[in-house]
């Protein structure tokens, strides 16, 4: 029925039957009826009643479309924390937290804590899987969570060098077909085998990973091929490595692949291929912005602020690192191939320089020229090195300063201080803020004895570069020369804080404490020095001398003996050990030391006399007699030897006593005549003088005596003359001709400072001590 009160869409709506087609009728507004079919499409059903408009509204009820008159909504239903679903959600959250904590601990360097967290996450994840299987179907298991837990656990095992456990965990992931893209984890397994030096398996897993990575992931495939090439190099299969790196350089060239390709060709000795590979390395795009980008084109304050902000941001730092790495690879490759690609290294360097000049790394050409000079130095061709460096005198200031610094350094090492000073002045004038140039200038002034002015140059170098340890060291030496021991000690202690294990610094600190008459501190620092260089014979003998001065003979003997063991040709150590055994009444043990001393100084009669004296003191008179006779044949004018021959022949009852007595009287008379002619201030004739100033054997003719006589013998040994010896091998210069003294000569010279890129590989064989290494 149709009413007239409320218009509705039911107007003129026909009654539908169960069969037949519906008649398409239009509404009063001209639109199709609800459910009517028009153009083959059924019109969707619509609401019969408009929102918020009801029959009750006509009877006086208020308009309330949101139902606010019904009052507030009922409270939310309380969450049941004991429900299985809630427990699963909480456990899943805890597993995620443990994985994150494990990753954070690994990034902070706490590898043990990271592994513990990863294991805990693995345990809780297995509990989660069991609970989820009990509540829901297995299809609802969170595979992403399981994958992340296992992957993190394998990574932490690998970081803690637990490689078998890591491999087992990776195998669990790889064998599970439910994990998508798990095959690429075989790269990690290959890395582990590479660390274990199982190169065949590493290559196998790299290739398996390469097969499972689609070609769209180009960068990943290139990295895996690079790993394969490096592994081939480690196994010595250079031809296979060359194939890998050649493919990389043809598809996506990069610096590491180019450098490794050069190494491979160098290993097989292919000169032409080395040249081509070097050209490919030079042509690798650097993909960094030009420095001009960071220079403001105008005075716009907004532009200046932007440029200032990006001048040293992380992206700019990354660009600098990439450029430095590229320069390092190119310089190393050039130094490697230059001596072998041509008939001589000079021609090879010239070819490399020409190639570099024609590339984007044109500023490296000057560095290669300087390295060419270094190669001349390694071949002991100093003239060519100097000529090469002199070529830079007419170039720009920075290169000129570097070359002049190196020239000053070379001339200083050759003790040509005037030339060193002139080139140091040139380096300083070219670049006043070059700390190496200022240090070398200070060295030349130091060599002339002007320590105050030298200290000013060193301090200026230190102001320009606070990390210039050479300048700080030389300031300490200068203060030591000026007897400002407190200032010198302060400098060396600061340097010790920077260079913790520098043997030179430790020695200087110990030496200053010795000069300050603080033997305990000196011994403590010498102990630290020995812990750094345990085979340094001079440091050991120095420490033994300090203990001897303190009266601790046993400790002194220990360090002197260690010094003798490492360097059995130090005459002072041999002398002390021999005297020690005589003092302790072990004359037989002293014989071997005096025999070695006689081998080192064969023209010094005193060592052979000591050997004979030890035989006599130990009761072996026949051996002593034979030794004295042998000494008399070598030194027929030695009065002490004749005196002991007369005494021994008399005691034994030999007939030769009269012959030796006659020779003794004649020698004593000749000696007395010579003394009278020279009018020396010495009193007494040759006989008393011989007993007073002779060798240590002269006071031992009676018997061994008590300990006081041994002390007198030791004192006589130390007081033996050295200045009038015909072969003075006691001095370090002649005695240690074939020995590199770790603590250097006694004359203090300041530390030289050549350019850093020159000295990283060169002059590293300089001995320690006051003649110091270059910067």
Tab-separated table of N, CA and C in Angstrom, residues 387-502:
chain	number	residue	atom	x	y	z
A	387	UNK	N	119.807	14.746	-7.107
A	387	UNK	CA	119.451	15.391	-8.369
A	387	UNK	C	117.944	15.343	-8.613
A	388	UNK	N	117.334	14.211	-8.291
A	388	UNK	CA	115.889	14.087	-8.479
A	388	UNK	C	115.136	15.077	-7.602
A	389	UNK	N	115.568	15.223	-6.357
A	389	UNK	CA	114.893	16.139	-5.448
A	389	UNK	C	115.138	17.597	-5.820
A	390	UNK	N	116.307	17.879	-6.394
A	390	UNK	CA	116.600	19.261	-6.771
A	390	UNK	C	115.721	19.738	-7.923
A	391	UNK	N	115.124	18.808	-8.664
A	391	UNK	CA	114.230	19.193	-9.762
A	391	UNK	C	112.991	19.919	-9.260
A	392	UNK	N	112.666	19.774	-7.981
A	392	UNK	CA	111.454	20.385	-7.444
A	392	UNK	C	111.669	21.821	-6.968
A	393	UNK	N	112.880	22.323	-7.072
A	393	UNK	CA	113.163	23.653	-6.538
A	393	UNK	C	112.373	24.741	-7.254
A	394	UNK	N	112.033	24.514	-8.528
A	394	UNK	CA	111.329	25.544	-9.303
A	394	UNK	C	109.831	25.297	-9.394
A	395	UNK	N	109.321	24.332	-8.633
A	395	UNK	CA	107.892	24.043	-8.680
A	395	UNK	C	107.167	24.812	-7.596
A	396	UNK	N	105.871	24.532	-7.445
A	396	UNK	CA	105.076	25.315	-6.491
A	396	UNK	C	105.567	25.090	-5.076
A	397	UNK	N	105.076	25.922	-4.167
A	397	UNK	CA	105.656	26.008	-2.831
A	397	UNK	C	105.537	24.711	-2.048
A	398	UNK	N	104.375	24.026	-2.134
A	398	UNK	CA	104.203	22.830	-1.312
A	398	UNK	C	105.151	21.720	-1.742
A	399	UNK	N	105.276	21.504	-3.049
A	399	UNK	CA	106.194	20.477	-3.542
A	399	UNK	C	107.642	20.876	-3.273
A	400	UNK	N	107.930	22.167	-3.454
A	400	UNK	CA	109.291	22.649	-3.193
A	400	UNK	C	109.665	22.429	-1.726
A	401	UNK	N	108.717	22.697	-0.839
A	401	UNK	CA	108.988	22.519	0.583
A	401	UNK	C	109.239	21.053	0.914
A	402	UNK	N	108.456	20.147	0.317
A	402	UNK	CA	108.643	18.716	0.580
A	402	UNK	C	110.011	18.247	0.089
A	403	UNK	N	110.387	18.642	-1.134
A	403	UNK	CA	111.681	18.223	-1.680
A	403	UNK	C	112.834	18.823	-0.887
A	404	UNK	N	112.734	20.113	-0.521
A	404	UNK	CA	113.810	20.752	0.253
A	404	UNK	C	113.940	20.112	1.632
A	405	UNK	N	112.818	19.714	2.234
A	405	UNK	CA	112.872	19.033	3.532
A	405	UNK	C	113.637	17.727	3.420
A	406	UNK	N	113.364	16.968	2.368
A	406	UNK	CA	114.060	15.696	2.189
A	406	UNK	C	115.540	15.902	1.887
A	407	UNK	N	115.848	16.930	1.108
A	407	UNK	CA	117.257	17.216	0.833
A	407	UNK	C	117.992	17.620	2.107
A	408	UNK	N	117.358	18.440	2.913
A	408	UNK	CA	117.963	18.822	4.186
A	408	UNK	C	118.205	17.597	5.062
A	409	UNK	N	117.238	16.704	5.054
A	409	UNK	CA	117.349	15.472	5.830
A	409	UNK	C	118.535	14.631	5.357
A	410	UNK	N	118.689	14.490	4.024
A	410	UNK	CA	119.788	13.684	3.489
A	410	UNK	C	121.145	14.297	3.821
A	411	UNK	N	121.276	15.606	3.617
A	411	UNK	CA	122.554	16.255	3.902
A	411	UNK	C	122.876	16.200	5.398
A	412	UNK	N	121.838	16.254	6.240
A	412	UNK	CA	122.094	16.162	7.679
A	412	UNK	C	122.630	14.779	8.042
A	413	UNK	N	122.068	13.724	7.436
A	413	UNK	CA	122.564	12.384	7.711
A	413	UNK	C	124.001	12.206	7.238
A	414	UNK	N	124.398	12.935	6.204
A	414	UNK	CA	125.765	12.852	5.703
A	414	UNK	C	126.697	13.846	6.397
A	415	UNK	N	126.193	14.501	7.451
A	415	UNK	CA	126.987	15.458	8.248
A	415	UNK	C	127.441	16.669	7.449
A	416	UNK	N	126.751	16.972	6.353
A	416	UNK	CA	127.026	18.198	5.607
A	416	UNK	C	126.036	19.259	6.103
A	417	UNK	N	126.366	19.836	7.240
A	417	UNK	CA	125.410	20.691	7.934
A	417	UNK	C	125.158	22.019	7.218
A	418	UNK	N	126.138	22.519	6.474
A	418	UNK	CA	125.905	23.775	5.758
A	418	UNK	C	124.857	23.592	4.655
A	419	UNK	N	124.987	22.499	3.880
A	419	UNK	CA	123.988	22.216	2.850
A	419	UNK	C	122.633	21.911	3.482
A	420	UNK	N	122.658	21.164	4.573
A	420	UNK	CA	121.408	20.857	5.260
A	420	UNK	C	120.722	22.131	5.737
A	421	UNK	N	121.509	23.082	6.239
A	421	UNK	CA	120.932	24.336	6.722
A	421	UNK	C	120.341	25.155	5.579
A	422	UNK	N	121.030	25.190	4.416
A	422	UNK	CA	120.519	25.991	3.303
A	422	UNK	C	119.202	25.416	2.776
A	423	UNK	N	119.117	24.103	2.663
A	423	UNK	CA	117.865	23.507	2.185
A	423	UNK	C	116.766	23.575	3.238
A	424	UNK	N	117.143	23.535	4.497
A	424	UNK	CA	116.139	23.729	5.540
A	424	UNK	C	115.563	25.136	5.471
A	425	UNK	N	116.424	26.146	5.212
A	425	UNK	CA	115.929	27.516	5.037
A	425	UNK	C	114.984	27.616	3.842
A	426	UNK	N	115.333	26.925	2.746
A	426	UNK	CA	114.473	26.948	1.568
A	426	UNK	C	113.114	26.318	1.877
A	427	UNK	N	113.127	25.209	2.627
A	427	UNK	CA	111.870	24.545	2.974
A	427	UNK	C	111.016	25.420	3.882
A	428	UNK	N	111.655	26.099	4.835
A	428	UNK	CA	110.911	26.966	5.750
A	428	UNK	C	110.350	28.171	5.014
A	429	UNK	N	111.133	28.746	4.115
A	429	UNK	CA	110.643	29.905	3.353
A	429	UNK	C	109.499	29.530	2.414
A	430	UNK	N	109.525	28.306	1.898
A	430	UNK	CA	108.444	27.859	1.011
A	430	UNK	C	107.165	27.582	1.786
A	431	UNK	N	107.314	27.054	2.970
A	431	UNK	CA	106.135	26.733	3.788
A	431	UNK	C	106.515	26.914	5.250
A	432	UNK	N	106.145	28.060	5.804
A	432	UNK	CA	106.525	28.386	7.172
A	432	UNK	C	105.834	27.482	8.185
A	433	UNK	N	104.753	26.839	7.772
A	433	UNK	CA	103.999	26.005	8.700
A	433	UNK	C	104.325	24.514	8.532
A	434	UNK	N	105.432	24.212	7.881
A	434	UNK	CA	105.864	22.832	7.705
A	434	UNK	C	106.670	22.397	8.932
A	435	UNK	N	106.128	21.547	9.800
A	435	UNK	CA	106.853	21.186	11.034
A	435	UNK	C	108.131	20.397	10.743
A	436	UNK	N	108.133	19.609	9.671
A	436	UNK	CA	109.340	18.849	9.339
A	436	UNK	C	110.475	19.784	8.941
A	437	UNK	N	110.153	20.814	8.167
A	437	UNK	CA	111.185	21.773	7.768
A	437	UNK	C	111.737	22.517	8.976
A	438	UNK	N	110.860	22.916	9.880
A	438	UNK	CA	111.320	23.617	11.088
A	438	UNK	C	112.166	22.700	11.965
A	439	UNK	N	111.792	21.434	12.048
A	439	UNK	CA	112.583	20.494	12.844
A	439	UNK	C	113.969	20.310	12.259
A	440	UNK	N	114.050	20.169	10.927
A	440	UNK	CA	115.362	20.015	10.304
A	440	UNK	C	116.217	21.273	10.460
A	441	UNK	N	115.568	22.436	10.392
A	441	UNK	CA	116.321	23.674	10.615
A	441	UNK	C	116.854	23.711	12.042
A	442	UNK	N	116.029	23.293	12.990
A	442	UNK	CA	116.511	23.224	14.369
A	442	UNK	C	117.670	22.251	14.525
A	443	UNK	N	117.643	21.147	13.752
A	443	UNK	CA	118.729	20.172	13.848
A	443	UNK	C	120.058	20.762	13.390
A	444	UNK	N	120.020	21.544	12.325
A	444	UNK	CA	121.268	22.141	11.847
A	444	UNK	C	121.810	23.146	12.850
A	445	UNK	N	120.922	23.895	13.494
A	445	UNK	CA	121.362	24.840	14.529
A	445	UNK	C	121.887	24.071	15.739
A	446	UNK	N	121.227	22.966	16.084
A	446	UNK	CA	121.671	22.115	17.193
A	446	UNK	C	123.082	21.585	16.934
A	447	UNK	N	123.340	21.165	15.677
A	447	UNK	CA	124.661	20.629	15.341
A	447	UNK	C	125.746	21.681	15.491
A	448	UNK	N	125.404	22.965	15.346
A	448	UNK	CA	126.382	24.046	15.518
A	448	UNK	C	126.531	24.478	16.971
A	449	UNK	N	125.774	23.853	17.871
A	449	UNK	CA	125.924	24.138	19.294
A	449	UNK	C	125.057	25.256	19.817
A	450	UNK	N	124.201	25.839	19.000
A	450	UNK	CA	123.316	26.912	19.460
A	450	UNK	C	122.004	26.285	19.936
A	451	UNK	N	122.009	25.778	21.157
A	451	UNK	CA	120.874	24.999	21.657
A	451	UNK	C	119.648	25.870	21.925
A	452	UNK	N	119.863	27.101	22.352
A	452	UNK	CA	118.716	27.975	22.618
A	452	UNK	C	117.930	28.261	21.342
A	453	UNK	N	118.646	28.580	20.270
A	453	UNK	CA	117.962	28.862	19.011
A	453	UNK	C	117.315	27.602	18.436
A	454	UNK	N	117.998	26.449	18.622
A	454	UNK	CA	117.412	25.186	18.159
A	454	UNK	C	116.093	24.916	18.863
A	455	UNK	N	116.053	25.197	20.164
A	455	UNK	CA	114.819	24.977	20.924
A	455	UNK	C	113.686	25.861	20.396
A	456	UNK	N	114.010	27.083	19.934
A	456	UNK	CA	112.965	27.955	19.381
A	456	UNK	C	112.354	27.345	18.116
A	457	UNK	N	113.190	26.786	17.233
A	457	UNK	CA	112.654	26.152	16.022
A	457	UNK	C	111.799	24.938	16.370
A	458	UNK	N	112.263	24.144	17.330
A	458	UNK	CA	111.489	22.960	17.718
A	458	UNK	C	110.126	23.362	18.302
A	459	UNK	N	110.129	24.412	19.115
A	459	UNK	CA	108.868	24.852	19.714
A	459	UNK	C	107.915	25.406	18.662
A	460	UNK	N	108.460	26.096	17.659
A	460	UNK	CA	107.598	26.593	16.587
A	460	UNK	C	107.005	25.436	15.791
A	461	UNK	N	107.813	24.399	15.538
A	461	UNK	CA	107.293	23.217	14.842
A	461	UNK	C	106.188	22.558	15.653
A	462	UNK	N	106.355	22.536	16.970
A	462	UNK	CA	105.350	21.926	17.840
A	462	UNK	C	104.079	22.765	17.875
A	463	UNK	N	104.218	24.096	17.773
A	463	UNK	CA	103.022	24.947	17.725
A	463	UNK	C	102.243	24.729	16.425
A	464	UNK	N	102.972	24.503	15.323
A	464	UNK	CA	102.298	24.280	14.045
A	464	UNK	C	101.645	22.907	13.967
A	465	UNK	N	102.239	21.935	14.625
A	465	UNK	CA	101.693	20.569	14.602
A	465	UNK	C	101.963	19.943	15.967
A	466	UNK	N	100.925	19.886	16.786
A	466	UNK	CA	101.094	19.372	18.137
A	466	UNK	C	101.425	17.888	18.166
A	467	UNK	N	101.227	17.183	17.037
A	467	UNK	CA	101.545	15.754	16.991
A	467	UNK	C	102.950	15.477	16.470
A	468	UNK	N	103.765	16.508	16.304
A	468	UNK	CA	105.139	16.331	15.811
A	468	UNK	C	106.005	15.832	16.962
A	469	UNK	N	106.086	14.520	17.104
A	469	UNK	CA	106.833	13.930	18.227
A	469	UNK	C	108.333	14.172	18.086
A	470	UNK	N	108.835	14.312	16.846
A	470	UNK	CA	110.261	14.571	16.665
A	470	UNK	C	110.663	15.900	17.313
A	471	UNK	N	109.843	16.910	17.118
A	471	UNK	CA	110.153	18.219	17.707
A	471	UNK	C	110.136	18.138	19.232
A	472	UNK	N	109.146	17.446	19.795
A	472	UNK	CA	109.071	17.317	21.251
A	472	UNK	C	110.274	16.559	21.799
A	473	UNK	N	110.680	15.497	21.100
A	473	UNK	CA	111.855	14.732	21.530
A	473	UNK	C	113.113	15.609	21.502
A	474	UNK	N	113.261	16.381	20.424
A	474	UNK	CA	114.459	17.213	20.297
A	474	UNK	C	114.472	18.355	21.308
A	475	UNK	N	113.293	18.837	21.709
A	475	UNK	CA	113.254	19.834	22.793
A	475	UNK	C	113.814	19.212	24.072
A	476	UNK	N	113.441	17.954	24.329
A	476	UNK	CA	113.982	17.271	25.504
A	476	UNK	C	115.486	17.139	25.440
A	477	UNK	N	116.029	16.795	24.261
A	477	UNK	CA	117.484	16.696	24.129
A	477	UNK	C	118.157	18.055	24.329
A	478	UNK	N	117.516	19.101	23.797
A	478	UNK	CA	118.097	20.438	23.940
A	478	UNK	C	118.133	20.860	25.404
A	479	UNK	N	117.047	20.635	26.121
A	479	UNK	CA	117.040	20.964	27.552
A	479	UNK	C	118.075	20.144	28.311
A	480	UNK	N	118.266	18.916	27.891
A	480	UNK	CA	119.279	18.070	28.535
A	480	UNK	C	120.675	18.624	28.298
A	481	UNK	N	120.930	19.122	27.079
A	481	UNK	CA	122.226	19.728	26.785
A	481	UNK	C	122.436	21.007	27.604
A	482	UNK	N	121.340	21.746	27.823
A	482	UNK	CA	121.430	22.985	28.588
A	482	UNK	C	121.365	22.737	30.092
A	483	UNK	N	121.363	21.464	30.487
A	483	UNK	CA	121.328	21.056	31.892
A	483	UNK	C	120.026	21.471	32.588
A	484	UNK	N	118.958	21.617	31.816
A	484	UNK	CA	117.641	21.858	32.403
A	484	UNK	C	116.939	20.500	32.512
A	485	UNK	N	117.368	19.748	33.494
A	485	UNK	CA	116.940	18.360	33.569
A	485	UNK	C	115.448	18.236	33.860
A	486	UNK	N	114.906	19.148	34.669
A	486	UNK	CA	113.471	19.071	34.968
A	486	UNK	C	112.622	19.290	33.716
A	487	UNK	N	113.012	20.293	32.897
A	487	UNK	CA	112.272	20.539	31.662
A	487	UNK	C	112.429	19.376	30.687
A	488	UNK	N	113.641	18.842	30.621
A	488	UNK	CA	113.867	17.706	29.725
A	488	UNK	C	113.026	16.506	30.157
A	489	UNK	N	112.985	16.260	31.474
A	489	UNK	CA	112.194	15.134	31.977
A	489	UNK	C	110.713	15.333	31.673
A	490	UNK	N	110.238	16.569	31.792
A	490	UNK	CA	108.837	16.855	31.491
A	490	UNK	C	108.520	16.565	30.025
A	491	UNK	N	109.435	16.949	29.122
A	491	UNK	CA	109.224	16.678	27.692
A	491	UNK	C	109.159	15.186	27.409
A	492	UNK	N	110.088	14.432	27.979
A	492	UNK	CA	110.114	13.002	27.688
A	492	UNK	C	108.947	12.269	28.336
A	493	UNK	N	108.481	12.747	29.481
A	493	UNK	CA	107.303	12.118	30.088
A	493	UNK	C	106.056	12.378	29.241
A	494	UNK	N	105.943	13.604	28.681
A	494	UNK	CA	104.827	13.879	27.765
A	494	UNK	C	104.910	12.980	26.540
A	495	UNK	N	106.133	12.808	26.039
A	495	UNK	CA	106.313	11.967	24.866
A	495	UNK	C	106.004	10.507	25.185
A	496	UNK	N	106.324	10.102	26.400
A	496	UNK	CA	106.016	8.721	26.810
A	496	UNK	C	104.512	8.483	26.838
A	497	UNK	N	103.741	9.510	27.175
A	497	UNK	CA	102.284	9.368	27.165
A	497	UNK	C	101.754	9.187	25.751
A	498	UNK	N	102.501	9.696	24.751
A	498	UNK	CA	102.077	9.553	23.352
A	498	UNK	C	102.618	8.255	22.760
A	499	UNK	N	103.905	7.996	22.970
A	499	UNK	CA	104.569	6.797	22.446
A	499	UNK	C	104.884	5.881	23.614
A	500	UNK	N	103.937	5.015	23.936
A	500	UNK	CA	104.036	4.238	25.168
A	500	UNK	C	105.210	3.265	25.160
A	501	UNK	N	105.557	2.701	24.008
A	501	UNK	CA	106.580	1.658	23.956
A	501	UNK	C	107.804	2.093	23.156
A	502	UNK	N	108.115	3.368	23.201
A	502	UNK	CA	109.297	3.851	22.491
A	502	UNK	C	110.545	3.604	23.342
